[in-house]
Tab-separated table of C-alpha atoms in Angstrom:
chain	number	residue	atom	x	y	z
J	1	UNK	CA	-30.338	-26.124	7.418
J	2	UNK	CA	-27.389	-25.778	5.032
J	3	UNK	CA	-24.249	-23.930	6.124
J	4	UNK	CA	-22.087	-22.402	3.378
J	5	UNK	CA	-18.751	-20.621	3.559
J	6	UNK	CA	-18.090	-18.144	0.754
J	7	UNK	CA	-14.904	-16.389	-0.305
J	8	UNK	CA	-13.376	-15.088	-3.520
J	9	UNK	CA	-10.453	-13.318	-5.183
J	10	UNK	CA	-7.766	-14.821	-2.958
J	11	UNK	CA	-5.071	-14.065	-5.601
J	12	UNK	CA	-2.465	-16.449	-4.189
J	13	UNK	CA	0.927	-15.503	-5.653
J	14	UNK	CA	0.187	-11.815	-6.188
J	15	UNK	CA	3.436	-9.915	-5.759
J	16	UNK	CA	2.758	-6.332	-6.794
J	17	UNK	CA	3.948	-3.654	-6.312
J	18	UNK	CA	7.332	-5.158	-7.017
J	19	UNK	CA	9.117	-3.238	-4.237
J	20	UNK	CA	7.078	-5.134	-1.621
J	21	UNK	CA	6.651	-8.361	-3.591
J	22	UNK	CA	7.533	-10.765	-0.778
J	23	UNK	CA	5.341	-9.006	1.762
J	24	UNK	CA	2.423	-9.121	-0.661
J	25	UNK	CA	2.842	-12.849	-1.323
J	26	UNK	CA	2.830	-13.511	2.416
J	27	UNK	CA	-0.219	-11.296	2.943
J	28	UNK	CA	-2.400	-13.234	0.477
J	29	UNK	CA	-1.346	-16.566	1.956
J	30	UNK	CA	-2.022	-15.270	5.454
J	31	UNK	CA	-5.565	-14.269	4.431
J	32	UNK	CA	-6.210	-17.644	2.779
J	33	UNK	CA	-5.140	-19.504	5.929
J	34	UNK	CA	-7.435	-17.347	8.047
J	35	UNK	CA	-10.337	-18.055	5.712
J	36	UNK	CA	-9.786	-21.807	6.098
J	37	UNK	CA	-9.608	-21.368	9.889
J	38	UNK	CA	-12.996	-19.615	9.856
J	39	UNK	CA	-14.631	-22.298	7.715
J	40	UNK	CA	-13.351	-25.068	9.992
J	41	UNK	CA	-14.434	-23.215	13.126
J	42	UNK	CA	-17.893	-22.577	11.681
J	43	UNK	CA	-18.260	-26.242	10.604
J	44	UNK	CA	-19.489	-25.333	7.119
J	45	UNK	CA	-20.842	-28.048	4.828
J	46	UNK	CA	-20.002	-26.323	1.551
J	47	UNK	CA	-17.338	-23.822	0.544
J	48	UNK	CA	-17.892	-21.679	-2.546
J	49	UNK	CA	-15.029	-19.742	-4.174
J	50	UNK	CA	-15.996	-17.001	-6.641
J	51	UNK	CA	-12.841	-17.144	-8.779
J	52	UNK	CA	-9.269	-15.798	-8.937
J	53	UNK	CA	-7.849	-18.410	-6.607
J	54	UNK	CA	-4.424	-17.565	-8.032
J	55	UNK	CA	-2.567	-14.593	-9.446
J	56	UNK	CA	-1.896	-16.470	-12.644
J	57	UNK	CA	1.171	-14.662	-13.983
J	58	UNK	CA	3.227	-15.032	-10.841
J	59	UNK	CA	1.965	-18.474	-9.828
J	60	UNK	CA	4.729	-20.829	-8.708
J	61	UNK	CA	4.752	-24.544	-7.798
J	62	UNK	CA	4.845	-23.481	-4.145
J	63	UNK	CA	1.614	-21.500	-4.685
J	64	UNK	CA	-0.253	-24.559	-5.945
J	65	UNK	CA	1.223	-26.700	-3.173
J	66	UNK	CA	0.115	-24.136	-0.618
J	67	UNK	CA	-3.485	-24.033	-1.911
J	68	UNK	CA	-3.772	-27.820	-2.136
J	69	UNK	CA	-2.447	-28.243	1.394
J	70	UNK	CA	-4.813	-25.601	2.773
J	71	UNK	CA	-7.823	-27.181	1.053
J	72	UNK	CA	-6.779	-30.559	2.445
J	73	UNK	CA	-6.508	-28.950	5.893
J	74	UNK	CA	-10.066	-27.714	5.441
J	75	UNK	CA	-11.297	-31.176	4.527
J	76	UNK	CA	-9.401	-32.844	7.390
J	77	UNK	CA	-10.639	-30.222	9.851
J	78	UNK	CA	-14.228	-31.021	8.882
J	79	UNK	CA	-13.725	-34.793	8.899
J	80	UNK	CA	-14.218	-34.955	5.137
J	81	UNK	CA	-17.757	-33.605	5.409
J	82	UNK	CA	-17.379	-30.618	3.093
J	83	UNK	CA	-17.637	-29.936	-0.626
J	84	UNK	CA	-15.524	-27.196	-2.227
J	85	UNK	CA	-16.953	-25.605	-5.384
J	86	UNK	CA	-14.852	-23.176	-7.431
J	87	UNK	CA	-15.212	-21.158	-10.634
J	88	UNK	CA	-12.322	-19.911	-12.766
J	89	UNK	CA	-11.568	-16.192	-12.562
J	90	UNK	CA	-9.735	-14.032	-15.100
J	91	UNK	CA	-6.477	-14.416	-13.135
J	92	UNK	CA	-6.800	-18.205	-13.119
J	93	UNK	CA	-5.919	-18.490	-16.809
J	94	UNK	CA	-8.172	-19.596	-19.646
J	95	UNK	CA	-10.536	-22.548	-20.005
J	96	UNK	CA	-7.861	-24.223	-22.165
J	97	UNK	CA	-4.998	-23.420	-19.779
J	98	UNK	CA	-6.464	-23.044	-16.312
J	99	UNK	CA	-4.411	-22.667	-13.151
J	100	UNK	CA	-7.175	-24.585	-11.374
J	101	UNK	CA	-6.065	-27.734	-13.205
J	102	UNK	CA	-3.145	-27.840	-10.768
J	103	UNK	CA	-5.352	-28.190	-7.680
J	104	UNK	CA	-7.788	-30.762	-9.099
J	105	UNK	CA	-7.125	-34.461	-8.605
J	106	UNK	CA	-9.208	-37.526	-9.528
J	107	UNK	CA	-9.097	-38.717	-5.927
J	108	UNK	CA	-9.995	-35.317	-4.467
J	109	UNK	CA	-13.758	-35.743	-4.840
J	110	UNK	CA	-14.327	-32.993	-2.286
J	111	UNK	CA	-13.296	-30.379	-4.900
J	112	UNK	CA	-15.178	-29.523	-8.068
J	113	UNK	CA	-14.265	-26.782	-10.544
J	114	UNK	CA	-17.381	-25.486	-12.297
J	115	UNK	CA	-18.140	-23.068	-15.088
J	116	UNK	CA	-16.055	-23.632	-18.201
J	117	UNK	CA	-18.506	-26.141	-19.618
J	118	UNK	CA	-21.340	-23.671	-18.991
J	119	UNK	CA	-19.620	-21.125	-21.230
J	120	UNK	CA	-20.023	-23.616	-24.090
J	121	UNK	CA	-23.641	-24.462	-23.321
J	122	UNK	CA	-22.789	-27.697	-21.475
J	123	UNK	CA	-23.846	-26.641	-17.995
J	124	UNK	CA	-21.358	-27.428	-15.213
J	125	UNK	CA	-23.355	-28.214	-12.098
J	126	UNK	CA	-22.967	-29.856	-8.709
J	127	UNK	CA	-26.187	-31.415	-7.382
J	128	UNK	CA	-26.411	-33.590	-4.278
J	129	UNK	CA	-30.121	-33.166	-3.649
J	130	UNK	CA	-29.586	-30.486	-1.014
J	131	UNK	CA	-27.889	-27.877	-3.187
J	132	UNK	CA	-27.549	-27.336	-6.905
J	133	UNK	CA	-24.605	-25.135	-7.831
J	134	UNK	CA	-24.103	-23.927	-11.404
J	135	UNK	CA	-20.823	-22.223	-12.279
J	136	UNK	CA	-20.095	-19.603	-14.948
J	137	UNK	CA	-16.355	-19.113	-15.451
J	138	UNK	CA	-14.796	-15.825	-16.459
J	139	UNK	CA	-15.378	-14.694	-20.040
J	140	UNK	CA	-14.230	-11.334	-21.478
J	141	UNK	CA	-17.659	-10.960	-23.131
J	142	UNK	CA	-19.703	-12.180	-20.174
J	143	UNK	CA	-22.856	-10.224	-21.051
J	144	UNK	CA	-23.115	-11.769	-24.523
J	145	UNK	CA	-22.053	-15.244	-23.431
J	146	UNK	CA	-24.659	-15.549	-20.689
J	147	UNK	CA	-27.360	-14.535	-23.153
J	148	UNK	CA	-26.368	-17.550	-25.262
J	149	UNK	CA	-26.518	-20.071	-22.441
J	150	UNK	CA	-29.151	-18.679	-20.055
J	151	UNK	CA	-31.826	-21.120	-21.218
J	152	UNK	CA	-29.557	-24.092	-20.501
J	153	UNK	CA	-28.787	-22.713	-17.031
J	154	UNK	CA	-32.470	-22.110	-16.311
J	155	UNK	CA	-33.334	-25.642	-17.463
J	156	UNK	CA	-30.689	-27.104	-15.143
J	157	UNK	CA	-32.177	-25.344	-12.128
J	158	UNK	CA	-35.730	-26.269	-13.142
J	159	UNK	CA	-34.784	-29.944	-13.415
J	160	UNK	CA	-33.255	-29.956	-9.931
J	161	UNK	CA	-35.274	-30.955	-6.869
J	162	UNK	CA	-32.773	-29.282	-4.502
J	163	UNK	CA	-34.200	-26.515	-2.356
J	164	UNK	CA	-31.046	-24.414	-2.563
J	165	UNK	CA	-30.090	-23.308	-6.072
J	166	UNK	CA	-26.860	-21.326	-6.355
J	167	UNK	CA	-25.327	-19.587	-9.367
J	168	UNK	CA	-21.609	-18.753	-9.034
J	169	UNK	CA	-20.106	-16.289	-11.505
J	170	UNK	CA	-16.878	-14.329	-11.896
J	171	UNK	CA	-18.197	-11.085	-13.405
J	172	UNK	CA	-19.705	-7.722	-12.545
J	173	UNK	CA	-23.500	-7.652	-12.208
J	174	UNK	CA	-25.428	-4.525	-13.095
J	175	UNK	CA	-26.987	-2.837	-10.081
J	176	UNK	CA	-25.341	-5.093	-7.519
J	177	UNK	CA	-21.787	-3.717	-7.580
J	178	UNK	CA	-20.155	-0.355	-8.138
J	179	UNK	CA	-18.665	-1.197	-11.506
J	180	UNK	CA	-15.212	0.443	-11.862
J	181	UNK	CA	-14.985	3.332	-14.368
J	182	UNK	CA	-14.020	2.305	-17.876
J	183	UNK	CA	-15.345	-1.281	-17.671
J	184	UNK	CA	-17.098	-1.914	-21.010
J	185	UNK	CA	-20.780	-2.887	-21.056
J	186	UNK	CA	-20.032	-6.289	-22.564
J	187	UNK	CA	-18.258	-7.283	-19.334
J	188	UNK	CA	-21.237	-6.434	-17.110
J	189	UNK	CA	-24.026	-9.000	-16.802
J	190	UNK	CA	-27.578	-7.709	-16.860
J	191	UNK	CA	-29.334	-7.796	-13.542
J	192	UNK	CA	-32.566	-8.983	-15.159
J	193	UNK	CA	-30.804	-11.975	-16.740
J	194	UNK	CA	-29.342	-13.055	-13.390
J	195	UNK	CA	-32.695	-12.674	-11.641
J	196	UNK	CA	-34.369	-14.887	-14.241
J	197	UNK	CA	-31.980	-17.871	-14.171
J	198	UNK	CA	-33.908	-19.795	-11.536
J	199	UNK	CA	-31.325	-19.522	-8.746
J	200	UNK	CA	-32.259	-18.238	-5.299
J	201	UNK	CA	-28.646	-17.320	-4.441
J	202	UNK	CA	-26.023	-15.746	-6.703
J	203	UNK	CA	-22.357	-15.485	-5.668
J	204	UNK	CA	-20.502	-12.916	-7.767
J	205	UNK	CA	-16.711	-12.840	-7.612
J	206	UNK	CA	-14.450	-10.373	-9.499
J	207	UNK	CA	-15.396	-7.253	-7.505
J	208	UNK	CA	-12.836	-6.848	-4.723
J	209	UNK	CA	-14.999	-4.921	-2.249
J	210	UNK	CA	-17.382	-6.865	-0.071
J	211	UNK	CA	-21.039	-5.898	-0.266
J	212	UNK	CA	-23.957	-7.080	1.843
J	213	UNK	CA	-26.411	-9.360	0.030
J	214	UNK	CA	-29.171	-7.726	-1.975
J	215	UNK	CA	-32.423	-9.595	-2.556
J	216	UNK	CA	-34.557	-8.701	-5.568
J	217	UNK	CA	-37.480	-10.798	-6.843
J	218	UNK	CA	-36.560	-13.632	-4.520
J	219	UNK	CA	-32.941	-13.773	-5.726
J	220	UNK	CA	-30.175	-12.912	-3.253
J	221	UNK	CA	-26.939	-11.633	-4.785
J	222	UNK	CA	-23.777	-11.748	-2.668
J	223	UNK	CA	-20.498	-10.017	-3.511
J	224	UNK	CA	-17.884	-11.691	-1.254
J	225	UNK	CA	-15.053	-9.306	-2.156
J	226	UNK	CA	-11.378	-10.172	-1.890
J	227	UNK	CA	-9.695	-11.639	1.188
J	228	UNK	CA	-6.838	-9.105	1.043
J	229	UNK	CA	-6.269	-5.666	-0.525
J	230	UNK	CA	-5.578	-6.579	-4.142
J	231	UNK	CA	-4.216	-3.073	-4.717
J	232	UNK	CA	-2.786	-0.688	-2.155
J	233	UNK	CA	-5.378	1.849	-3.279
J	234	UNK	CA	-7.907	-0.307	-1.406
J	235	UNK	CA	-7.686	-0.111	2.365
J	236	UNK	CA	-11.203	-1.381	3.072
J	237	UNK	CA	-11.905	-4.395	5.277
J	238	UNK	CA	-11.830	-7.896	3.785
J	239	UNK	CA	-13.125	-11.243	4.905
J	240	UNK	CA	-15.311	-14.261	4.269
J	241	UNK	CA	-19.040	-14.858	4.469
J	242	UNK	CA	-20.971	-17.521	6.361
J	243	UNK	CA	-24.485	-18.311	5.104
J	244	UNK	CA	-27.098	-20.329	6.963
J	245	UNK	CA	-29.844	-21.309	4.537
J	246	UNK	CA	-33.122	-22.848	5.688
J	247	UNK	CA	-36.630	-22.886	4.195
J	248	UNK	CA	-35.647	-20.279	1.614
J	249	UNK	CA	-34.318	-17.898	4.289
J	250	UNK	CA	-30.655	-16.838	4.029
J	251	UNK	CA	-28.957	-15.653	7.220
J	252	UNK	CA	-25.729	-13.825	6.476
J	253	UNK	CA	-22.651	-13.152	8.598
J	254	UNK	CA	-19.472	-11.409	7.453
J	255	UNK	CA	-16.268	-12.519	9.166
J	256	UNK	CA	-13.532	-9.901	8.925
J	257	UNK	CA	-9.995	-11.199	8.432
J	258	UNK	CA	-7.029	-9.587	10.174
J	259	UNK	CA	-4.501	-8.545	7.516
J	260	UNK	CA	-0.860	-9.461	7.919
J	261	UNK	CA	0.061	-5.875	7.035
J	262	UNK	CA	-2.108	-2.841	7.638
J	263	UNK	CA	-2.736	-1.008	4.342
J	264	UNK	CA	-3.258	2.753	4.191
J	265	UNK	CA	-4.292	4.654	1.054
J	266	UNK	CA	-3.785	8.424	1.141
J	267	UNK	CA	-4.981	10.740	-1.629
J	268	UNK	CA	-3.624	14.298	-1.655
J	269	UNK	CA	-5.566	16.364	-4.178
J	270	UNK	CA	-5.318	20.100	-4.770
J	271	UNK	CA	-8.888	20.024	-6.176
J	272	UNK	CA	-8.250	22.351	-9.083
J	273	UNK	CA	-5.955	24.739	-7.189
J	274	UNK	CA	-2.277	25.083	-8.157
J	275	UNK	CA	-0.193	24.250	-5.093
J	276	UNK	CA	3.509	24.622	-4.353
J	277	UNK	CA	5.545	21.447	-3.706
J	278	UNK	CA	5.755	22.025	0.048
J	279	UNK	CA	1.949	21.833	0.295
J	280	UNK	CA	2.056	18.256	-0.976
J	281	UNK	CA	5.121	17.301	1.051
J	282	UNK	CA	3.646	18.636	4.298
J	283	UNK	CA	0.383	16.732	3.902
J	284	UNK	CA	2.062	13.486	2.838
J	285	UNK	CA	4.495	13.578	5.755
J	286	UNK	CA	1.704	14.379	8.229
J	287	UNK	CA	-0.410	11.472	6.953
J	288	UNK	CA	2.479	9.027	7.109
J	289	UNK	CA	3.505	10.190	10.579
J	290	UNK	CA	-0.059	9.570	11.797
J	291	UNK	CA	-0.001	6.135	10.154
J	292	UNK	CA	3.374	5.378	11.737
J	293	UNK	CA	2.034	6.251	15.185
J	294	UNK	CA	-0.989	4.017	14.599
J	295	UNK	CA	1.252	1.101	13.605
J	296	UNK	CA	3.426	1.631	16.682
J	297	UNK	CA	0.387	1.679	18.964
J	298	UNK	CA	-1.067	-1.483	17.435
J	299	UNK	CA	2.258	-3.236	17.090
J	300	UNK	CA	1.612	-4.210	13.463
J	301	UNK	CA	3.483	-3.668	10.220
J	302	UNK	CA	2.050	-1.521	7.433
J	303	UNK	CA	2.207	-0.599	3.766
J	304	UNK	CA	1.070	2.729	2.370
J	305	UNK	CA	0.202	4.278	-0.973
J	306	UNK	CA	0.277	8.051	-1.448
J	307	UNK	CA	-1.559	9.322	-4.510
J	308	UNK	CA	-0.652	12.873	-5.570
J	309	UNK	CA	-3.342	14.531	-7.685
J	310	UNK	CA	-4.058	18.029	-8.971
J	311	UNK	CA	-1.637	20.754	-10.081
J	312	UNK	CA	1.770	21.749	-8.790
J	313	UNK	CA	4.064	24.693	-9.379
J	314	UNK	CA	7.334	23.561	-10.899
J	315	UNK	CA	8.670	20.115	-11.660
J	316	UNK	CA	6.561	17.269	-10.236
J	317	UNK	CA	9.563	14.923	-10.325
J	318	UNK	CA	11.613	17.281	-8.164
J	319	UNK	CA	8.709	17.206	-5.729
J	320	UNK	CA	8.677	13.403	-5.830
J	321	UNK	CA	12.407	13.238	-5.090
J	322	UNK	CA	12.019	15.527	-2.062
J	323	UNK	CA	9.081	13.520	-0.784
J	324	UNK	CA	10.879	10.200	-1.187
J	325	UNK	CA	13.741	11.535	0.948
J	326	UNK	CA	11.249	12.499	3.664
J	327	UNK	CA	9.567	9.101	3.464
J	328	UNK	CA	12.884	7.300	3.893
J	329	UNK	CA	13.465	9.309	7.064
J	330	UNK	CA	9.997	8.422	8.319
J	331	UNK	CA	10.583	4.709	7.708
J	332	UNK	CA	13.720	4.947	9.860
J	333	UNK	CA	11.684	6.651	12.567
J	334	UNK	CA	8.841	4.132	12.247
J	335	UNK	CA	10.345	0.719	11.372
J	336	UNK	CA	6.873	-0.853	11.252
J	337	UNK	CA	6.122	1.305	8.188
J	338	UNK	CA	7.642	-1.071	5.653
J	339	UNK	CA	7.033	0.980	2.526
J	340	UNK	CA	5.241	4.107	1.301
J	341	UNK	CA	4.708	3.979	-2.456
J	342	UNK	CA	4.142	7.172	-4.430
J	343	UNK	CA	1.620	7.439	-7.252
J	344	UNK	CA	2.490	10.767	-8.857
J	345	UNK	CA	-0.374	11.911	-11.093
J	346	UNK	CA	0.289	15.630	-10.754
J	347	UNK	CA	-0.035	18.132	-13.580
J	348	UNK	CA	2.647	20.784	-13.870
J	349	UNK	CA	1.595	24.393	-14.434
J	350	UNK	CA	1.694	25.380	-18.060
J	351	UNK	CA	0.690	21.940	-19.284
J	352	UNK	CA	-2.545	22.031	-21.308
J	353	UNK	CA	-4.967	19.129	-20.753
J	354	UNK	CA	-7.774	18.375	-23.192
J	355	UNK	CA	-9.823	16.325	-20.733
J	356	UNK	CA	-12.206	17.172	-17.910
J	357	UNK	CA	-11.571	16.479	-14.258
J	358	UNK	CA	-13.966	13.528	-14.390
J	359	UNK	CA	-12.364	11.865	-17.429
J	360	UNK	CA	-10.958	8.469	-16.484
J	361	UNK	CA	-7.782	6.996	-17.903
J	362	UNK	CA	-9.805	4.326	-19.716
J	363	UNK	CA	-12.048	6.955	-21.334
J	364	UNK	CA	-9.033	9.004	-22.416
J	365	UNK	CA	-7.258	5.999	-23.938
J	366	UNK	CA	-10.453	4.871	-25.608
J	367	UNK	CA	-10.555	8.205	-27.469
J	368	UNK	CA	-6.854	8.019	-28.349
J	369	UNK	CA	-7.268	4.554	-29.881
J	370	UNK	CA	-10.583	5.294	-31.603
J	371	UNK	CA	-9.017	5.597	-35.117
J	372	UNK	CA	-7.955	1.929	-34.862
J	373	UNK	CA	-11.571	0.752	-35.094
J	374	UNK	CA	-13.498	-1.286	-32.522
J	375	UNK	CA	-11.324	-4.405	-32.681
J	376	UNK	CA	-8.069	-2.430	-32.802
J	377	UNK	CA	-9.145	-0.217	-29.925
J	378	UNK	CA	-10.038	-3.221	-27.791
J	379	UNK	CA	-6.696	-4.879	-28.582
J	380	UNK	CA	-4.812	-1.669	-27.735
J	381	UNK	CA	-6.633	-1.225	-24.415
J	382	UNK	CA	-5.892	-4.831	-23.490
J	383	UNK	CA	-2.233	-4.266	-24.397
J	384	UNK	CA	-2.020	-1.184	-22.169
J	385	UNK	CA	-3.496	-3.172	-19.275
J	386	UNK	CA	-1.029	-5.999	-19.798
J	387	UNK	CA	1.941	-3.606	-20.021
J	388	UNK	CA	0.916	-1.942	-16.756
J	389	UNK	CA	0.551	-5.294	-15.043
J	390	UNK	CA	3.924	-6.504	-16.298
J	391	UNK	CA	5.618	-3.264	-15.221
J	392	UNK	CA	4.272	-3.751	-11.709
J	393	UNK	CA	5.466	-7.322	-11.634
J	394	UNK	CA	8.748	-7.311	-13.537
J	395	UNK	CA	10.063	-3.758	-13.809
J	396	UNK	CA	13.517	-3.068	-12.438
J	397	UNK	CA	13.331	-1.509	-8.984
J	398	UNK	CA	16.251	0.744	-9.997
J	399	UNK	CA	15.128	2.041	-13.417
J	400	UNK	CA	11.435	1.167	-13.507
J	401	UNK	CA	11.982	-0.401	-16.957
J	402	UNK	CA	11.420	-3.857	-18.389
J	403	UNK	CA	14.095	-6.123	-19.763
J	404	UNK	CA	14.526	-6.072	-23.555
J	405	UNK	CA	12.929	-9.522	-23.965
J	406	UNK	CA	9.787	-8.468	-22.097
J	407	UNK	CA	9.614	-5.117	-23.852
J	408	UNK	CA	10.156	-6.559	-27.339
J	409	UNK	CA	7.008	-8.707	-27.342
J	410	UNK	CA	4.858	-5.693	-26.479
J	411	UNK	CA	6.437	-3.638	-29.252
J	412	UNK	CA	5.733	-6.422	-31.739
J	413	UNK	CA	2.112	-6.662	-30.668
J	414	UNK	CA	1.691	-2.877	-30.877
J	415	UNK	CA	3.101	-2.808	-34.420
J	416	UNK	CA	0.682	-5.555	-35.393
J	417	UNK	CA	-2.250	-3.598	-33.967
J	418	UNK	CA	-1.195	-0.502	-35.940
J	419	UNK	CA	-0.793	-2.492	-39.157
J	420	UNK	CA	-4.236	-4.076	-38.847
J	421	UNK	CA	-5.846	-0.774	-37.925
J	422	UNK	CA	-4.571	1.155	-40.941
């Protein structure tokens, strides 16, 4: 029997939203430590990480030191009898400038980073006769790239005598995950391609919600999910997976991790009806009061996100100001409620919208940038994503704006996109 511990999307160093940056950093480290504790307790022989070890943009020397020390603790706790196999995720940098380079060491033979060679057709594999693990690092055009190298991957598995053949990828897989709205087809790997690689187990990082394994045509696909809520809009459970593999049978057990801070996501939607500001305030305050009572009962600290959707009479920013005053009062009443962050997506009456209720932000922006052509549109969408990420990470807590130096480079890139698209 082979015992394997699986986790993914640990995002060490993630510090968004900025107003709770320190709490978020601590939360991801707390989850990572718990994962290591589980693997040691379960006496696993292999640990597989599905990518996004780090939150690349906010990675610090202390982040790399933390990860290296925790991996060493894992090895020491298992008397050196463990192999750690990792693929690079999109937050771990590029194949030329990977954050994972900082945790590799020539003497640390227990750790192997796989996948970047595979992207070039030079398959990265670990094979010790018991398991063969092939990695496929993150690529923005994953669907096209895997088509180019699938024969090499299949040949690697065919040439292996190991009973357990594992493919580890940081990408969405068609039919095995609920792909987020707006994700382009070229970033989603075909289910049929994955099922025909020759692996009997596929570990797919990148999707942050855990999903039970699905077995199709003798291939089991596991989505580990993240170890902590990557965004406050996600208040689902997170954890690690323990697999016992014997004679082709895969026994699965999900181990839930206890978060350092309880996360609560509240959506208040008028569902097409125009509501007055007090309607939103009343529901938000009620939800946060209930959350505060829950935190007090459990004796744990919490973070909340309140998403306001639909239509409101009057000025939505006046409503936000009133609600923020109420939330400050609630935080004084419930000290364990560390922060309640507002996401104000309300539409004011009298504002005409040329989109349907089901139109996503990505779909709307895709139409806006359509005149720029395919390449220009892709560049513009990537720029929007990067601006949003940087705002979360670096925006002033007082004004919500970026510093001139940060803002200038985005302006320059936008002008370049416009010039090339005209």
